[in-house]
mmCIF file of C-alpha atoms and ligand atoms in Angstrom:
data_model
loop_
_atom_site.group_PDB
_atom_site.id
_atom_site.type_symbol
_atom_site.label_atom_id
_atom_site.label_comp_id
_atom_site.label_asym_id
_atom_site.label_seq_id
_atom_site.Cartn_x
_atom_site.Cartn_y
_atom_site.Cartn_z
ATOM 1 C CA MET A 1 -0.081 0.037 0.118
ATOM 2 C CA VAL A 2 1.025 3.669 -0.588
ATOM 3 C CA ASP A 3 1.877 4.987 2.823
ATOM 4 C CA LYS A 4 1.630 8.624 3.045
ATOM 5 C CA MET A 5 0.593 10.661 6.032
ATOM 6 C CA SER A 6 -2.179 13.174 5.084
ATOM 7 C CA ASP A 7 -0.400 16.054 6.958
ATOM 8 C CA SER A 8 2.977 15.666 5.058
ATOM 9 C CA SER A 9 3.640 17.754 1.700
ATOM 10 C CA PRO A 10 1.940 15.771 -1.282
ATOM 11 C CA ASP A 11 3.966 13.972 -4.286
ATOM 12 C CA ILE A 12 3.673 15.357 -7.569
ATOM 13 C CA ILE A 13 2.612 12.895 -10.108
ATOM 14 C CA LEU A 14 3.103 14.239 -13.665
ATOM 15 C CA ALA A 15 0.555 13.098 -16.194
ATOM 16 C CA LEU A 16 2.080 11.823 -19.181
ATOM 17 C CA ASP A 17 -0.343 12.882 -21.823
ATOM 18 C CA LEU A 18 1.896 13.292 -24.650
ATOM 19 C CA GLU A 19 1.703 12.024 -28.123
ATOM 20 C CA ASN A 20 4.685 9.727 -28.352
ATOM 21 C CA ARG A 21 7.883 8.134 -26.615
ATOM 22 C CA GLU A 22 10.224 10.434 -27.590
ATOM 23 C CA GLN A 23 8.043 13.247 -26.179
ATOM 24 C CA ILE A 24 7.966 11.338 -22.686
ATOM 25 C CA ASN A 25 11.653 10.529 -22.884
ATOM 26 C CA GLN A 26 12.506 14.252 -23.470
ATOM 27 C CA VAL A 27 10.128 15.593 -20.558
ATOM 28 C CA LEU A 28 11.508 12.948 -18.149
ATOM 29 C CA GLN A 29 15.154 13.872 -19.228
ATOM 30 C CA LYS A 30 14.507 17.503 -18.648
ATOM 31 C CA THR A 31 12.438 17.264 -15.112
ATOM 32 C CA GLY A 32 14.874 14.486 -13.829
ATOM 33 C CA ASP A 33 15.225 12.896 -10.383
ATOM 34 C CA ARG A 34 13.017 15.261 -8.470
ATOM 35 C CA LEU A 35 9.992 13.670 -10.068
ATOM 36 C CA ASN A 36 9.052 10.614 -8.349
ATOM 37 C CA TRP A 37 5.594 9.533 -9.514
ATOM 38 C CA VAL A 38 4.284 9.606 -13.501
ATOM 39 C CA LYS A 39 0.749 8.800 -14.521
ATOM 40 C CA VAL A 40 0.452 6.400 -17.475
ATOM 41 C CA GLY A 41 -3.244 6.643 -19.069
ATOM 42 C CA LEU A 42 -5.148 5.328 -21.686
ATOM 43 C CA GLN A 43 -3.950 7.438 -24.302
ATOM 44 C CA SER A 44 -0.221 6.260 -23.672
ATOM 45 C CA PHE A 45 -0.897 2.665 -22.300
ATOM 46 C CA LEU A 46 -3.312 1.509 -25.371
ATOM 47 C CA ARG A 47 -0.446 3.073 -27.626
ATOM 48 C CA GLU A 48 2.758 1.833 -25.805
ATOM 49 C CA GLY A 49 1.404 -0.952 -23.739
ATOM 50 C CA LYS A 50 3.017 -2.610 -20.887
ATOM 51 C CA ALA A 51 6.650 -2.086 -22.068
ATOM 52 C CA LEU A 52 6.263 1.627 -21.364
ATOM 53 C CA VAL A 53 5.454 1.046 -18.090
ATOM 54 C CA HIS A 54 8.216 -1.440 -17.125
ATOM 55 C CA GLU A 55 10.623 0.800 -18.809
ATOM 56 C CA LEU A 56 9.531 3.610 -16.599
ATOM 57 C CA ALA A 57 9.681 1.506 -13.450
ATOM 58 C CA ASP A 58 13.115 0.412 -14.537
ATOM 59 C CA SER A 59 14.328 4.171 -14.723
ATOM 60 C CA GLY A 60 13.289 4.624 -11.057
ATOM 61 C CA LYS A 61 9.690 5.925 -11.284
ATOM 62 C CA ASN A 62 6.569 4.972 -9.345
ATOM 63 C CA ILE A 63 3.874 4.555 -11.673
ATOM 64 C CA PHE A 64 0.085 5.653 -11.460
ATOM 65 C CA LEU A 65 -1.712 3.582 -14.205
ATOM 66 C CA ASP A 66 -4.976 5.625 -14.742
ATOM 67 C CA LEU A 67 -7.212 3.366 -16.762
ATOM 68 C CA LYS A 68 -10.268 3.890 -15.014
ATOM 69 C CA LEU A 69 -11.692 -0.058 -15.023
ATOM 70 C CA HIS A 70 -15.585 -0.167 -15.274
ATOM 71 C CA ASP A 71 -17.008 -3.224 -16.060
ATOM 72 C CA ILE A 72 -18.878 -6.450 -14.397
ATOM 73 C CA PRO A 73 -17.400 -7.678 -11.492
ATOM 74 C CA ASN A 74 -15.816 -10.498 -12.716
ATOM 75 C CA THR A 75 -14.272 -8.519 -15.776
ATOM 76 C CA MET A 76 -12.866 -6.016 -13.643
ATOM 77 C CA ALA A 77 -11.251 -8.673 -11.059
ATOM 78 C CA LYS A 78 -9.621 -10.332 -14.283
ATOM 79 C CA ALA A 79 -8.560 -7.201 -15.910
ATOM 80 C CA LEU A 80 -6.445 -6.592 -12.622
ATOM 81 C CA GLU A 81 -5.184 -10.123 -12.682
ATOM 82 C CA SER A 82 -4.039 -9.172 -16.279
ATOM 83 C CA LEU A 83 -2.219 -6.039 -15.000
ATOM 84 C CA SER A 84 -0.799 -7.757 -11.858
ATOM 85 C CA GLU A 85 2.453 -8.470 -13.241
ATOM 86 C CA LEU A 86 2.770 -4.656 -13.704
ATOM 87 C CA PRO A 87 5.508 -2.580 -11.715
ATOM 88 C CA VAL A 88 2.624 0.021 -10.583
ATOM 89 C CA GLY A 89 2.042 1.743 -7.381
ATOM 90 C CA MET A 90 -1.909 2.935 -8.020
ATOM 91 C CA ILE A 91 -4.599 1.697 -10.409
ATOM 92 C CA THR A 92 -7.770 3.611 -10.792
ATOM 93 C CA LEU A 93 -11.418 2.043 -11.423
ATOM 94 C CA HIS A 94 -14.791 3.507 -11.384
ATOM 95 C CA ALA A 95 -16.712 3.552 -8.291
ATOM 96 C CA GLY A 96 -19.803 3.676 -10.245
ATOM 97 C CA ALA A 97 -19.030 -0.040 -10.897
ATOM 98 C CA GLY A 98 -21.043 -0.981 -7.475
ATOM 99 C CA PRO A 99 -20.440 -2.487 -4.448
ATOM 100 C CA GLU A 100 -19.718 -6.141 -5.824
ATOM 101 C CA ALA A 101 -17.252 -5.064 -8.349
ATOM 102 C CA LEU A 102 -15.186 -3.039 -5.922
ATOM 103 C CA ALA A 103 -15.358 -5.797 -3.219
ATOM 104 C CA ARG A 104 -14.089 -8.309 -5.795
ATOM 105 C CA CYS A 105 -11.359 -5.712 -6.775
ATOM 106 C CA SER A 106 -10.286 -5.035 -3.170
ATOM 107 C CA GLN A 107 -10.370 -8.768 -2.158
ATOM 108 C CA PHE A 108 -7.942 -9.587 -5.565
ATOM 109 C CA ALA A 109 -5.816 -6.529 -4.514
ATOM 110 C CA ARG A 110 -5.257 -7.563 -1.018
ATOM 111 C CA GLU A 111 -4.489 -11.065 -1.780
ATOM 112 C CA ASN A 112 -2.260 -10.568 -4.957
ATOM 113 C CA ILE A 113 -1.024 -7.129 -5.404
ATOM 114 C CA PRO A 114 -0.664 -5.733 -1.922
ATOM 115 C CA ASN A 115 1.745 -3.158 -2.661
ATOM 116 C CA VAL A 116 -0.900 -1.649 -5.378
ATOM 117 C CA THR A 117 -3.335 0.952 -3.992
ATOM 118 C CA LEU A 118 -6.575 0.867 -5.884
ATOM 119 C CA LEU A 119 -8.261 4.200 -6.319
ATOM 120 C CA GLY A 120 -11.723 4.944 -6.845
ATOM 121 C CA VAL A 121 -12.742 7.422 -9.358
ATOM 122 C CA THR A 122 -16.152 9.049 -8.409
ATOM 123 C CA VAL A 123 -17.930 11.765 -10.388
ATOM 124 C CA LEU A 124 -15.455 13.123 -13.587
ATOM 125 C CA THR A 125 -14.553 16.462 -13.241
ATOM 126 C CA SER A 126 -15.710 17.034 -16.899
ATOM 127 C CA THR A 127 -19.400 16.076 -15.507
ATOM 128 C CA ASN A 128 -21.300 19.068 -14.419
ATOM 129 C CA GLN A 129 -24.792 19.085 -12.468
ATOM 130 C CA GLN A 130 -26.615 18.837 -15.972
ATOM 131 C CA GLY A 131 -24.534 16.135 -17.433
ATOM 132 C CA LEU A 132 -25.537 14.137 -13.880
ATOM 133 C CA GLU A 133 -28.944 14.724 -14.176
ATOM 134 C CA ALA A 134 -28.862 13.542 -17.924
ATOM 135 C CA VAL A 135 -27.982 10.104 -16.582
ATOM 136 C CA GLY A 136 -30.375 10.299 -14.023
ATOM 137 C CA VAL A 137 -28.737 11.277 -10.657
ATOM 138 C CA LYS A 138 -30.702 14.128 -9.325
ATOM 139 C CA ASP A 139 -28.454 14.719 -6.359
ATOM 140 C CA PRO A 140 -26.023 17.537 -6.138
ATOM 141 C CA ILE A 141 -22.861 16.439 -7.327
ATOM 142 C CA GLU A 142 -20.952 17.083 -4.112
ATOM 143 C CA ASP A 143 -23.421 14.382 -2.571
ATOM 144 C CA GLN A 144 -22.664 11.850 -5.450
ATOM 145 C CA VAL A 145 -19.099 11.954 -5.092
ATOM 146 C CA LEU A 146 -19.308 11.591 -1.450
ATOM 147 C CA ARG A 147 -21.746 8.811 -1.741
ATOM 148 C CA LEU A 148 -19.106 6.917 -4.234
ATOM 149 C CA ALA A 149 -16.387 7.609 -2.410
ATOM 150 C CA GLN A 150 -17.960 6.186 0.629
ATOM 151 C CA LEU A 151 -19.205 3.205 -1.064
ATOM 152 C CA ALA A 152 -15.567 2.450 -2.347
ATOM 153 C CA VAL A 153 -13.846 2.919 1.152
ATOM 154 C CA ASP A 154 -16.473 0.606 2.563
ATOM 155 C CA GLN A 155 -15.555 -2.240 0.098
ATOM 156 C CA GLY A 156 -11.977 -1.598 0.550
ATOM 157 C CA ILE A 157 -10.550 0.526 -1.997
ATOM 158 C CA GLY A 158 -7.498 2.626 -0.639
ATOM 159 C CA GLY A 159 -7.858 5.808 -2.084
ATOM 160 C CA ILE A 160 -10.027 8.226 -4.396
ATOM 161 C CA VAL A 161 -9.419 10.625 -7.106
ATOM 162 C CA CYS A 162 -11.384 13.951 -6.578
ATOM 163 C CA SER A 163 -11.602 17.396 -7.769
ATOM 164 C CA PRO A 164 -9.373 19.801 -5.520
ATOM 165 C CA LEU A 165 -12.659 21.335 -4.399
ATOM 166 C CA GLU A 166 -13.992 18.308 -2.825
ATOM 167 C CA LEU A 167 -10.633 17.321 -0.845
ATOM 168 C CA PRO A 168 -11.848 19.169 2.352
ATOM 169 C CA ARG A 169 -15.101 17.061 2.659
ATOM 170 C CA LEU A 170 -13.756 13.904 1.554
ATOM 171 C CA ARG A 171 -10.505 14.134 3.953
ATOM 172 C CA GLN A 172 -13.129 15.041 6.884
ATOM 173 C CA ALA A 173 -15.756 12.188 5.624
ATOM 174 C CA LEU A 174 -12.973 9.322 5.290
ATOM 175 C CA PRO A 175 -10.885 7.476 7.389
ATOM 176 C CA SER A 176 -7.091 9.570 7.382
ATOM 177 C CA SER A 177 -5.671 6.191 5.961
ATOM 178 C CA ILE A 178 -7.432 6.694 2.810
ATOM 179 C CA THR A 179 -5.283 8.050 -0.233
ATOM 180 C CA LEU A 180 -6.589 11.456 -1.903
ATOM 181 C CA VAL A 181 -5.335 11.994 -5.349
ATOM 182 C CA THR A 182 -6.304 15.296 -7.248
ATOM 183 C CA PRO A 183 -5.694 16.618 -10.623
ATOM 184 C CA GLY A 184 -6.916 20.121 -11.348
ATOM 185 C CA ILE A 185 -3.829 21.861 -10.083
ATOM 186 C CA ARG A 186 -2.902 25.165 -11.215
ATOM 187 C CA PRO A 187 -0.115 27.296 -9.815
ATOM 188 C CA ALA A 188 -1.170 30.651 -9.621
ATOM 189 C CA ASN A 189 0.228 32.227 -12.494
ATOM 190 C CA ALA A 190 -0.519 29.377 -14.886
ATOM 191 C CA ASP A 191 -3.163 28.840 -17.757
ATOM 192 C CA THR A 192 -6.343 26.966 -16.266
ATOM 193 C CA GLY A 193 -6.878 25.360 -19.911
ATOM 194 C CA ASP A 194 -9.993 23.266 -19.802
ATOM 195 C CA GLN A 195 -9.915 22.811 -16.048
ATOM 196 C CA LYS A 196 -12.429 24.675 -13.874
ATOM 197 C CA ARG A 197 -12.579 23.363 -10.502
ATOM 198 C CA ILE A 198 -9.180 24.155 -9.799
ATOM 199 C CA MET A 199 -6.426 25.118 -6.711
ATOM 200 C CA THR A 200 -2.791 25.920 -6.561
ATOM 201 C CA PRO A 201 -0.577 23.051 -5.252
ATOM 202 C CA ARG A 202 -0.372 24.841 -1.814
ATOM 203 C CA GLN A 203 -3.938 24.962 -1.481
ATOM 204 C CA ALA A 204 -4.487 21.431 -2.399
ATOM 205 C CA LYS A 205 -2.075 20.333 0.235
ATOM 206 C CA LEU A 206 -3.742 22.373 2.842
ATOM 207 C CA ALA A 207 -6.906 20.783 1.874
ATOM 208 C CA GLY A 208 -5.878 17.457 2.587
ATOM 209 C CA ALA A 209 -4.228 16.098 -0.722
ATOM 210 C CA ASN A 210 -1.869 12.957 -0.978
ATOM 211 C CA TYR A 211 -0.936 13.334 -4.111
ATOM 212 C CA LEU A 212 -1.156 16.053 -7.021
ATOM 213 C CA VAL A 213 -1.758 15.047 -10.702
ATOM 214 C CA ILE A 214 -0.464 17.620 -12.884
ATOM 215 C CA GLY A 215 0.184 17.813 -16.696
ATOM 216 C CA ARG A 216 -0.067 21.001 -18.822
ATOM 217 C CA PRO A 217 1.748 23.467 -16.134
ATOM 218 C CA ILE A 218 4.801 21.170 -16.253
ATOM 219 C CA LEU A 219 4.500 19.691 -19.761
ATOM 220 C CA ALA A 220 3.681 23.104 -21.519
ATOM 221 C CA ALA A 221 6.096 25.117 -19.756
ATOM 222 C CA THR A 222 8.938 26.450 -21.580
ATOM 223 C CA ASP A 223 11.048 25.071 -18.837
ATOM 224 C CA PRO A 224 9.573 21.849 -17.531
ATOM 225 C CA LYS A 225 12.311 21.576 -14.820
ATOM 226 C CA MET A 226 12.020 25.132 -13.852
ATOM 227 C CA ALA A 227 7.918 24.685 -13.767
ATOM 228 C CA LEU A 228 8.304 21.715 -11.462
ATOM 229 C CA ASP A 229 11.130 23.164 -8.932
ATOM 230 C CA SER A 230 8.595 26.141 -8.902
ATOM 231 C CA ILE A 231 5.812 23.708 -7.687
ATOM 232 C CA LEU A 232 8.008 22.027 -5.255
ATOM 233 C CA GLU A 233 8.983 25.092 -3.669
ATOM 234 C CA GLU A 234 5.559 26.147 -3.185
ATOM 235 C CA LEU A 235 4.853 22.941 -1.461
ATOM 236 C CA SER A 236 8.029 22.914 0.770
ATOM 237 C CA ASP A 237 6.687 26.269 2.756
HETATM 238 O O1 C5P B 1 -2.909 18.995 -17.848
HETATM 239 P P1 C5P B 1 -3.529 18.849 -16.543
HETATM 240 O O2 C5P B 1 -2.785 19.208 -15.110
HETATM 241 O O3 C5P B 1 -4.974 19.287 -16.718
HETATM 242 O O4 C5P B 1 -3.975 17.204 -16.389
HETATM 243 C C1 C5P B 1 -4.664 16.439 -15.600
HETATM 244 C C2 C5P B 1 -4.464 14.830 -15.683
HETATM 245 O O5 C5P B 1 -5.510 14.646 -15.063
HETATM 246 C C3 C5P B 1 -4.870 14.639 -17.280
HETATM 247 O O6 C5P B 1 -4.203 13.316 -17.370
HETATM 248 C C4 C5P B 1 -6.456 14.186 -16.741
HETATM 249 O O7 C5P B 1 -6.872 13.468 -17.790
HETATM 250 C C5 C5P B 1 -6.589 13.726 -15.158
HETATM 251 N N1 C5P B 1 -7.693 14.067 -14.630
HETATM 252 C C6 C5P B 1 -8.484 14.732 -14.752
HETATM 253 N N2 C5P B 1 -9.643 14.888 -13.869
HETATM 254 C C7 C5P B 1 -10.019 14.113 -13.608
HETATM 255 C C8 C5P B 1 -9.400 12.608 -13.633
HETATM 256 C C9 C5P B 1 -7.929 12.618 -14.111
HETATM 257 O O8 C5P B 1 -7.972 15.878 -14.940
HETATM 258 N N3 C5P B 1 -11.355 13.933 -12.880
#
């Protein structure tokens, strides 16, 4: 399991949302040893496969495999089995898959991949209230997020991915051992891009995040190393 106290400085996870291997290698060279974690999502995993994960692990990185699994319980557990040889620290699945699927996955992880923390994804940050209602959920988004997070935790899932604005509520409602991972991070002077529900790295730290997923503020910076250094500086205060 990922061992991280909620009151310590959050680790940065660099989202490798890039077009090809060369771009990935370039940004890793530039950001160097100060970066411990990287996120491999569907875009890169489906293109590069398991080889990318092995290579990144061999280069000393911890890996957050963001595949957001969502299927029937048996298929989700079998998907985890297919991933179990991989040297990753965290894997995402949708909490909306329901209690049976979550319980099967957490049992599988406990028994077979105890060093991997499963993270429940609640309501995607791209979903607004209208979008939620379109799929039949009338409750406020915040309530649905809490409901799904609680469901995941009750079934033994070790962490939750949430927007920074949801951090205070989840940190308060969930056991302190639960890992909270948040995207939507923007340093004060950075371009917000398509992210709307954002916080600065320091605000997210104070709100209780264990890990900050950051992509474009580092990837699109003229000097990615300087961008990373300045975020780390902000977090160390
Ligand atoms: O570039 P940026 O810092 O916005 O990247 C954030 C990363 O976090 C992207 O890989 C995005 O897919 C991911 N993410 C997100 N919101 C979620 C879950 C994942 O932005 N709810």
